[in-house]
Amino acid sequence: HFTATCGAEIFRGDRLPEELRGDLFFSEPVGRLIRQTKIDVKDGITYLRNAFTEDEFIRSIDPNFRVVNINTAPDGTMYLVDMYRGIIQEGNWTRPGSYLRDVIVKYGLDKNAGRGRIYRLRHRDFKPGPRPRMYDENAATLVGHLAHPNGWWRDTAQKLLILRGDKSVVGSLEKMARRHANPLARSHALWTLEGLGALDADLVRETLADKNPQLRIAALRSGETLIKAGDKTLESAYRKLLADKDPNVVIQAFLTGKLLKWKDAKDLAVSLHKTHSSKGVREIANQVGNPPAARTKTTALSKAELKLVKRGGAIYKELCFACHGPDGKGMQMEGAAKGVTMAPPFVGSATLVGHQDAQAPELRRQRCR
């Protein structure tokens, strides 16, 4: 069971074996391991699974092995950032008298700090790629990097092109977006044009009809900028993709419509949930069309408190829910007895009830959620 996952990275380098490309890698610094995760998308739903049976991509018996970040490297390999520290958990779990404190003292783990390092994961059959020199290259050369097999090069070239704001390459970008053999290069070109403020509605329309579903999705998302800026010509083309044969495209078309505040977005959610053949489309439509009702009244809160509640809620949904549960009652631990959760529940917590926010019950309950 994971308790401290971090450093998630989709590996997109070109100097490690092909079976690693496109996989999700993340670290578990408490368990001293790195998981390689295969990603399967079926019927609009994404499934994750371990690449190994009863094993991990990397695991170490060194108690100080604490990888906290993973990155696709400029040379096409993988960088592992190791905190290399004896204690990784916060002090609340290592107080005097606790099980962990005895272990820490026994092995002297508290004495190991400040020894972090970066590993480069290499393979004997591959040589690391050349060092990039993009700061010294002109815009035309950077455009060529958008087709590079290493995702780091593509991302960095796109970023630099947008930061420079050099529109002399717009024609080359449009040509790449329309004709390049590599769908990834076409997608990067499309987004670079969007970032330069040079994306054309005709190009978006063409790409919405492309045979590659990922390019259709990229066209939907990048074209949102044009519609927000007042373009009224794209909505009909967007709506056609609600009937696309690929459920992932349908999901994006629906989510884009919600983002753009289509008047019938709620009706579309109901219709897709009831009639669409894809389980993924039905699930997303139901979640959007029937959001959880507010569990606590917030009328007694000030504007400043409401702002704090909203910000805390966003953080909770991004980080805390994985252990404390989406409802604050704790996430049930798989395979354990009922009621055994990965982290203590907030709901009904004596610790929280005794906190200073008890003087503001409505605020306290909102923060717990």
Coordinates of C-alpha atoms in Angstrom, one line a residue:
H1 CA 0.0 0.0 0.0
F2 CA 1.4 3.4 -1.0
T3 CA 1.6 6.1 1.6
A4 CA 3.8 8.8 0.1
T5 CA 3.7 8.6 -3.7
C6 CA 5.4 11.5 -5.5
G7 CA 7.4 12.5 -8.5
A8 CA 5.0 11.2 -11.1
E9 CA 6.4 11.3 -14.7
I10 CA 5.3 9.9 -18.1
F11 CA 8.6 8.8 -19.6
R12 CA 9.0 10.3 -23.1
G13 CA 12.7 9.9 -23.7
D14 CA 14.4 8.1 -26.6
R15 CA 17.5 6.6 -25.0
L16 CA 15.9 3.8 -23.0
P17 CA 14.1 0.7 -24.2
E18 CA 10.8 1.2 -26.0
E19 CA 8.8 -0.7 -23.4
L20 CA 9.4 2.2 -21.0
R21 CA 8.2 5.0 -23.3
G22 CA 4.7 6.3 -22.4
D23 CA 4.6 4.5 -19.1
L24 CA 3.9 6.3 -15.8
F25 CA 6.7 6.2 -13.2
F26 CA 6.3 7.4 -9.6
S27 CA 8.2 7.0 -6.4
E28 CA 7.3 5.7 -3.0
P29 CA 10.0 7.2 -0.8
V30 CA 8.7 5.6 2.4
G31 CA 8.8 2.1 0.8
R32 CA 12.0 2.9 -1.1
L33 CA 10.7 1.9 -4.5
I34 CA 9.8 3.2 -7.9
R35 CA 6.7 1.8 -9.7
Q36 CA 6.5 1.5 -13.5
T37 CA 2.8 1.7 -14.4
K38 CA 1.3 0.6 -17.7
I39 CA -1.6 2.8 -18.9
D40 CA -4.6 1.2 -20.7
V41 CA -7.4 3.3 -22.0
K42 CA -10.6 1.3 -22.7
D43 CA -13.9 2.6 -23.7
G44 CA -13.1 6.1 -22.4
I45 CA -11.7 4.9 -19.0
T46 CA -8.1 4.9 -18.0
Y47 CA -6.7 1.9 -16.2
L48 CA -3.3 1.7 -14.4
R49 CA -1.5 -1.5 -13.7
N50 CA 1.9 -2.5 -12.4
A51 CA 4.4 -3.5 -15.2
F52 CA 5.6 -6.4 -13.0
T53 CA 4.0 -9.2 -11.1
E54 CA 4.8 -9.0 -7.4
D55 CA 7.8 -6.8 -8.0
E56 CA 8.7 -3.2 -8.8
F57 CA 10.8 -1.3 -11.4
I58 CA 13.3 -0.3 -8.7
R59 CA 13.4 -1.3 -5.1
S60 CA 16.2 -0.8 -2.5
I61 CA 17.1 -2.3 0.9
D62 CA 19.0 0.9 1.6
P63 CA 16.9 2.7 4.3
N64 CA 18.0 6.1 3.1
F65 CA 16.9 5.6 -0.5
R66 CA 14.2 8.3 -0.9
V67 CA 13.5 9.2 -4.5
V68 CA 11.2 12.2 -4.5
N69 CA 11.2 13.3 -8.2
I70 CA 11.5 11.6 -11.6
N71 CA 12.2 13.4 -14.9
T72 CA 12.7 12.6 -18.6
A73 CA 16.2 13.9 -19.2
P74 CA 17.5 16.1 -22.0
D75 CA 19.8 13.3 -23.0
G76 CA 16.8 10.9 -23.4
T77 CA 17.5 8.9 -20.2
M78 CA 15.7 9.2 -16.9
Y79 CA 16.8 11.4 -13.9
L80 CA 15.9 10.2 -10.4
V81 CA 16.2 12.8 -7.6
D82 CA 17.1 11.0 -4.4
M83 CA 16.6 13.0 -1.1
Y84 CA 18.8 10.2 0.5
R85 CA 17.7 10.9 4.0
G86 CA 17.1 8.7 7.0
I87 CA 13.8 10.2 8.1
I88 CA 11.2 11.0 5.4
Q89 CA 8.0 11.1 7.5
E90 CA 6.8 14.2 9.4
G91 CA 7.5 14.5 13.1
N92 CA 4.0 13.6 14.2
W93 CA 4.7 10.0 13.3
T94 CA 8.2 9.8 14.9
R95 CA 7.6 11.2 18.4
P96 CA 9.4 9.7 21.5
G97 CA 7.7 6.4 22.4
S98 CA 6.5 5.7 18.9
Y99 CA 7.6 2.5 17.0
L100 CA 9.4 4.6 14.4
R101 CA 11.4 6.6 17.0
D102 CA 12.9 3.4 18.3
V103 CA 13.9 2.3 14.8
I104 CA 15.4 5.7 14.0
V105 CA 17.5 5.6 17.2
K106 CA 18.6 2.0 16.6
Y107 CA 19.8 2.6 13.1
G108 CA 21.0 6.2 13.5
L109 CA 18.7 7.3 10.7
D110 CA 18.4 10.8 12.3
K111 CA 22.1 11.3 11.6
N112 CA 21.7 11.0 7.8
A113 CA 20.7 14.3 6.2
G114 CA 22.0 16.6 3.5
R115 CA 23.3 13.8 1.2
G116 CA 20.8 14.1 -1.7
R117 CA 21.9 13.1 -5.2
I118 CA 20.6 12.8 -8.7
Y119 CA 20.9 9.4 -10.5
R120 CA 20.8 9.0 -14.3
L121 CA 19.2 5.8 -15.3
R122 CA 21.0 4.4 -18.4
H123 CA 20.8 1.2 -20.4
R124 CA 23.7 -0.7 -21.7
D125 CA 22.3 -0.8 -25.3
F126 CA 21.8 3.0 -25.6
K127 CA 24.1 6.0 -25.4
P128 CA 22.8 9.2 -23.9
G129 CA 21.8 11.8 -26.5
P130 CA 23.7 15.1 -27.2
R131 CA 23.5 18.1 -25.0
P132 CA 20.9 20.7 -26.1
R133 CA 22.0 24.2 -27.2
M134 CA 18.6 25.7 -27.8
Y135 CA 19.4 29.2 -26.3
D136 CA 21.9 29.6 -29.2
E137 CA 19.5 28.4 -31.9
N138 CA 17.2 30.5 -34.1
A139 CA 13.4 30.1 -34.2
A140 CA 13.4 28.0 -37.4
T141 CA 15.7 25.4 -35.9
L142 CA 13.5 25.3 -32.8
V143 CA 10.5 24.4 -35.0
G144 CA 12.4 21.3 -36.2
H145 CA 12.8 20.2 -32.6
L146 CA 9.0 19.9 -32.2
A147 CA 9.4 16.6 -34.1
H148 CA 12.2 15.3 -31.8
P149 CA 11.8 11.8 -30.5
N150 CA 12.6 13.0 -27.0
G151 CA 9.6 14.8 -25.3
W152 CA 11.9 17.0 -23.3
W153 CA 13.2 18.6 -26.5
R154 CA 9.7 19.1 -27.9
D155 CA 8.5 20.7 -24.8
T156 CA 11.5 23.0 -24.4
A157 CA 11.5 24.0 -28.0
Q158 CA 7.7 24.9 -27.8
K159 CA 8.3 26.9 -24.6
L160 CA 11.2 28.9 -26.1
L161 CA 9.3 29.6 -29.3
I162 CA 6.4 31.0 -27.3
L163 CA 8.6 33.0 -24.9
R164 CA 10.4 34.6 -27.8
G165 CA 7.2 35.5 -29.6
D166 CA 8.8 35.3 -33.0
K167 CA 6.0 35.0 -35.5
S168 CA 8.3 34.6 -38.5
V169 CA 7.8 30.8 -38.1
V170 CA 4.0 30.9 -38.2
G171 CA 4.0 29.6 -41.8
S172 CA 6.4 26.7 -40.9
L173 CA 4.3 25.8 -37.9
E174 CA 1.1 25.7 -39.9
K175 CA 2.7 23.5 -42.5
M176 CA 3.9 21.1 -39.7
A177 CA 0.5 21.1 -38.1
R178 CA -1.1 20.1 -41.4
R179 CA 1.3 17.8 -43.0
H180 CA 4.0 16.3 -40.7
A181 CA 4.1 12.5 -40.5
N182 CA 4.5 12.6 -36.7
P183 CA 1.2 13.3 -34.9
L184 CA 3.2 14.5 -31.8
A185 CA 4.9 17.1 -34.0
R186 CA 1.6 18.3 -35.4
S187 CA 0.1 18.6 -31.9
H188 CA 3.1 20.6 -30.6
A189 CA 2.9 22.9 -33.7
L190 CA -0.8 23.4 -33.0
W191 CA -0.2 24.4 -29.4
T192 CA 2.8 26.6 -30.3
L193 CA 0.6 28.5 -32.7
E194 CA -2.0 28.9 -29.9
G195 CA 0.7 30.2 -27.5
L196 CA 1.9 32.7 -30.1
G197 CA -1.7 34.0 -30.6
A198 CA -1.5 32.9 -34.3
L199 CA -3.8 29.9 -34.3
D200 CA -6.2 30.0 -37.3
A201 CA -9.8 28.8 -37.1
D202 CA -9.5 27.1 -40.5
L203 CA -6.6 25.0 -39.2
V204 CA -8.6 24.1 -36.1
R205 CA -11.5 23.0 -38.3
E206 CA -9.2 20.8 -40.5
T207 CA -7.7 19.2 -37.5
L208 CA -11.1 18.5 -35.9
A209 CA -11.7 16.2 -38.9
D210 CA -8.3 14.5 -38.7
K211 CA -8.2 10.7 -38.5
N212 CA -6.0 10.7 -35.4
P213 CA -8.2 11.1 -32.3
Q214 CA -5.5 12.7 -30.2
L215 CA -5.2 15.4 -32.8
R216 CA -8.9 15.9 -32.8
I217 CA -8.7 16.4 -29.0
A218 CA -5.8 18.8 -29.4
A219 CA -7.8 20.8 -31.9
L220 CA -10.8 20.9 -29.5
R221 CA -8.7 22.2 -26.6
S222 CA -6.4 24.6 -28.4
G223 CA -9.4 26.1 -30.3
E224 CA -11.1 27.0 -27.0
T225 CA -8.9 30.2 -27.0
L226 CA -10.4 31.3 -30.3
I227 CA -14.0 30.8 -29.1
K228 CA -13.3 32.6 -25.9
A229 CA -11.9 35.5 -28.0
G230 CA -15.2 35.7 -29.8
D231 CA -15.0 33.3 -32.7
K232 CA -18.6 32.0 -33.4
T233 CA -17.7 29.8 -36.4
L234 CA -16.3 26.8 -34.5
E235 CA -19.1 25.7 -32.2
S236 CA -21.0 23.7 -34.8
A237 CA -17.8 21.8 -35.7
Y238 CA -17.2 21.1 -32.0
R239 CA -20.7 19.8 -31.5
K240 CA -20.3 17.3 -34.3
L241 CA -17.6 15.6 -32.2
L242 CA -20.2 14.7 -29.6
A243 CA -21.0 11.9 -32.0
D244 CA -17.4 10.9 -32.6
K245 CA -16.6 7.2 -32.8
D246 CA -13.8 7.6 -30.2
P247 CA -15.2 8.0 -26.7
N248 CA -12.2 10.1 -25.6
V249 CA -13.0 12.7 -28.2
V250 CA -16.6 12.7 -27.1
I251 CA -15.6 13.3 -23.5
Q252 CA -13.3 16.2 -24.5
A253 CA -16.0 17.7 -26.8
F254 CA -18.5 17.6 -23.9
L255 CA -16.0 19.0 -21.3
T256 CA -15.1 21.8 -23.7
G257 CA -18.8 22.6 -24.2
K258 CA -19.1 22.8 -20.4
L259 CA -16.1 25.0 -20.1
L260 CA -17.4 27.3 -22.8
K261 CA -20.8 27.5 -21.0
W262 CA -23.0 26.1 -23.7
K263 CA -26.6 26.7 -22.7
D264 CA -27.6 23.1 -23.2
A265 CA -24.5 21.6 -21.4
K266 CA -26.6 20.2 -18.6
D267 CA -29.1 18.6 -21.1
L268 CA -26.2 17.1 -23.0
A269 CA -24.9 15.6 -19.8
V270 CA -28.2 14.0 -19.1
S271 CA -28.5 12.7 -22.7
L272 CA -25.0 11.3 -22.8
H273 CA -25.4 9.6 -19.5
K274 CA -28.6 7.9 -20.5
T275 CA -27.9 7.0 -24.1
H276 CA -24.2 6.8 -25.0
S277 CA -22.7 3.3 -25.6
S278 CA -19.4 4.2 -23.9
K279 CA -19.1 3.6 -20.2
G280 CA -16.4 6.3 -19.9
V281 CA -18.7 8.9 -21.6
R282 CA -21.6 7.9 -19.3
E283 CA -19.5 8.1 -16.2
I284 CA -18.1 11.6 -17.0
A285 CA -21.4 12.9 -18.1
N286 CA -23.0 11.7 -14.9
Q287 CA -20.3 13.3 -12.7
V288 CA -20.6 16.6 -14.5
G289 CA -24.4 16.6 -14.8
N290 CA -24.9 15.4 -11.2
P291 CA -22.2 17.0 -9.0
P292 CA -22.3 16.1 -5.3
A293 CA -24.7 18.4 -3.4
A294 CA -23.1 20.9 -1.0
R295 CA -23.0 19.1 2.4
T296 CA -22.8 22.1 4.6
K297 CA -24.3 25.5 4.4
T298 CA -21.9 28.3 4.0
T299 CA -24.2 31.3 4.5
A300 CA -22.6 32.1 7.9
L301 CA -19.1 32.5 6.4
S302 CA -17.5 35.8 5.4
K303 CA -16.2 36.4 1.9
A304 CA -12.6 35.8 3.2
E305 CA -13.6 32.6 4.8
L306 CA -15.4 31.4 1.7
K307 CA -12.3 32.1 -0.3
L308 CA -10.3 30.1 2.1
V309 CA -12.8 27.2 2.0
K310 CA -12.7 27.2 -1.8
R311 CA -8.9 27.2 -1.9
G312 CA -8.7 24.5 0.8
G313 CA -11.2 22.4 -1.1
A314 CA -9.1 22.5 -4.3
I315 CA -6.0 21.4 -2.4
Y316 CA -7.9 18.6 -0.7
K317 CA -9.2 17.2 -4.0
E318 CA -5.7 17.3 -5.4
L319 CA -3.8 15.8 -2.5
C320 CA -5.5 14.8 0.7
F321 CA -8.4 12.7 -0.7
A322 CA -6.1 9.9 -1.7
C323 CA -5.6 9.0 2.0
H324 CA -8.3 10.8 3.9
G325 CA -11.1 9.9 1.4
P326 CA -13.2 12.2 -0.8
D327 CA -15.7 12.5 2.0
G328 CA -13.2 13.0 4.8
K329 CA -14.0 9.6 6.3
G330 CA -10.7 8.0 5.4
M331 CA -9.8 5.9 2.4
Q332 CA -10.5 2.2 3.0
M333 CA -7.3 0.2 2.8
E334 CA -7.6 -2.5 0.2
G335 CA -7.6 -6.0 1.7
A336 CA -7.8 -4.7 5.3
A337 CA -10.7 -5.1 7.7
K338 CA -13.6 -2.7 7.2
G339 CA -12.9 0.7 8.8
V340 CA -9.1 0.4 8.5
T341 CA -8.2 3.5 6.5
M342 CA -5.0 4.7 4.9
A343 CA -5.2 7.9 7.1
P344 CA -7.3 8.9 10.0
P345 CA -10.8 10.2 9.2
F346 CA -11.5 13.9 9.7
V347 CA -15.3 13.4 10.2
G348 CA -15.9 13.0 13.9
S349 CA -12.2 13.5 14.8
A350 CA -11.7 14.6 18.4
T351 CA -8.5 16.3 17.4
L352 CA -10.3 18.5 14.9
V353 CA -13.3 19.2 17.3
G354 CA -10.8 20.4 19.9
H355 CA -9.1 22.7 17.4
Q356 CA -9.5 26.5 17.7
D357 CA -11.8 26.4 14.6
A358 CA -14.4 24.8 16.9
Q359 CA -15.5 28.3 17.6
A360 CA -16.6 28.5 14.0
P361 CA -18.4 25.1 13.4
E362 CA -19.5 25.8 9.8
L363 CA -15.9 26.8 8.9
R364 CA -14.5 23.8 10.7
R365 CA -16.8 21.3 8.9
Q366 CA -16.0 22.9 5.5
R367 CA -12.2 22.6 6.2
C368 CA -12.6 19.0 7.2
R369 CA -14.2 18.3 3.8

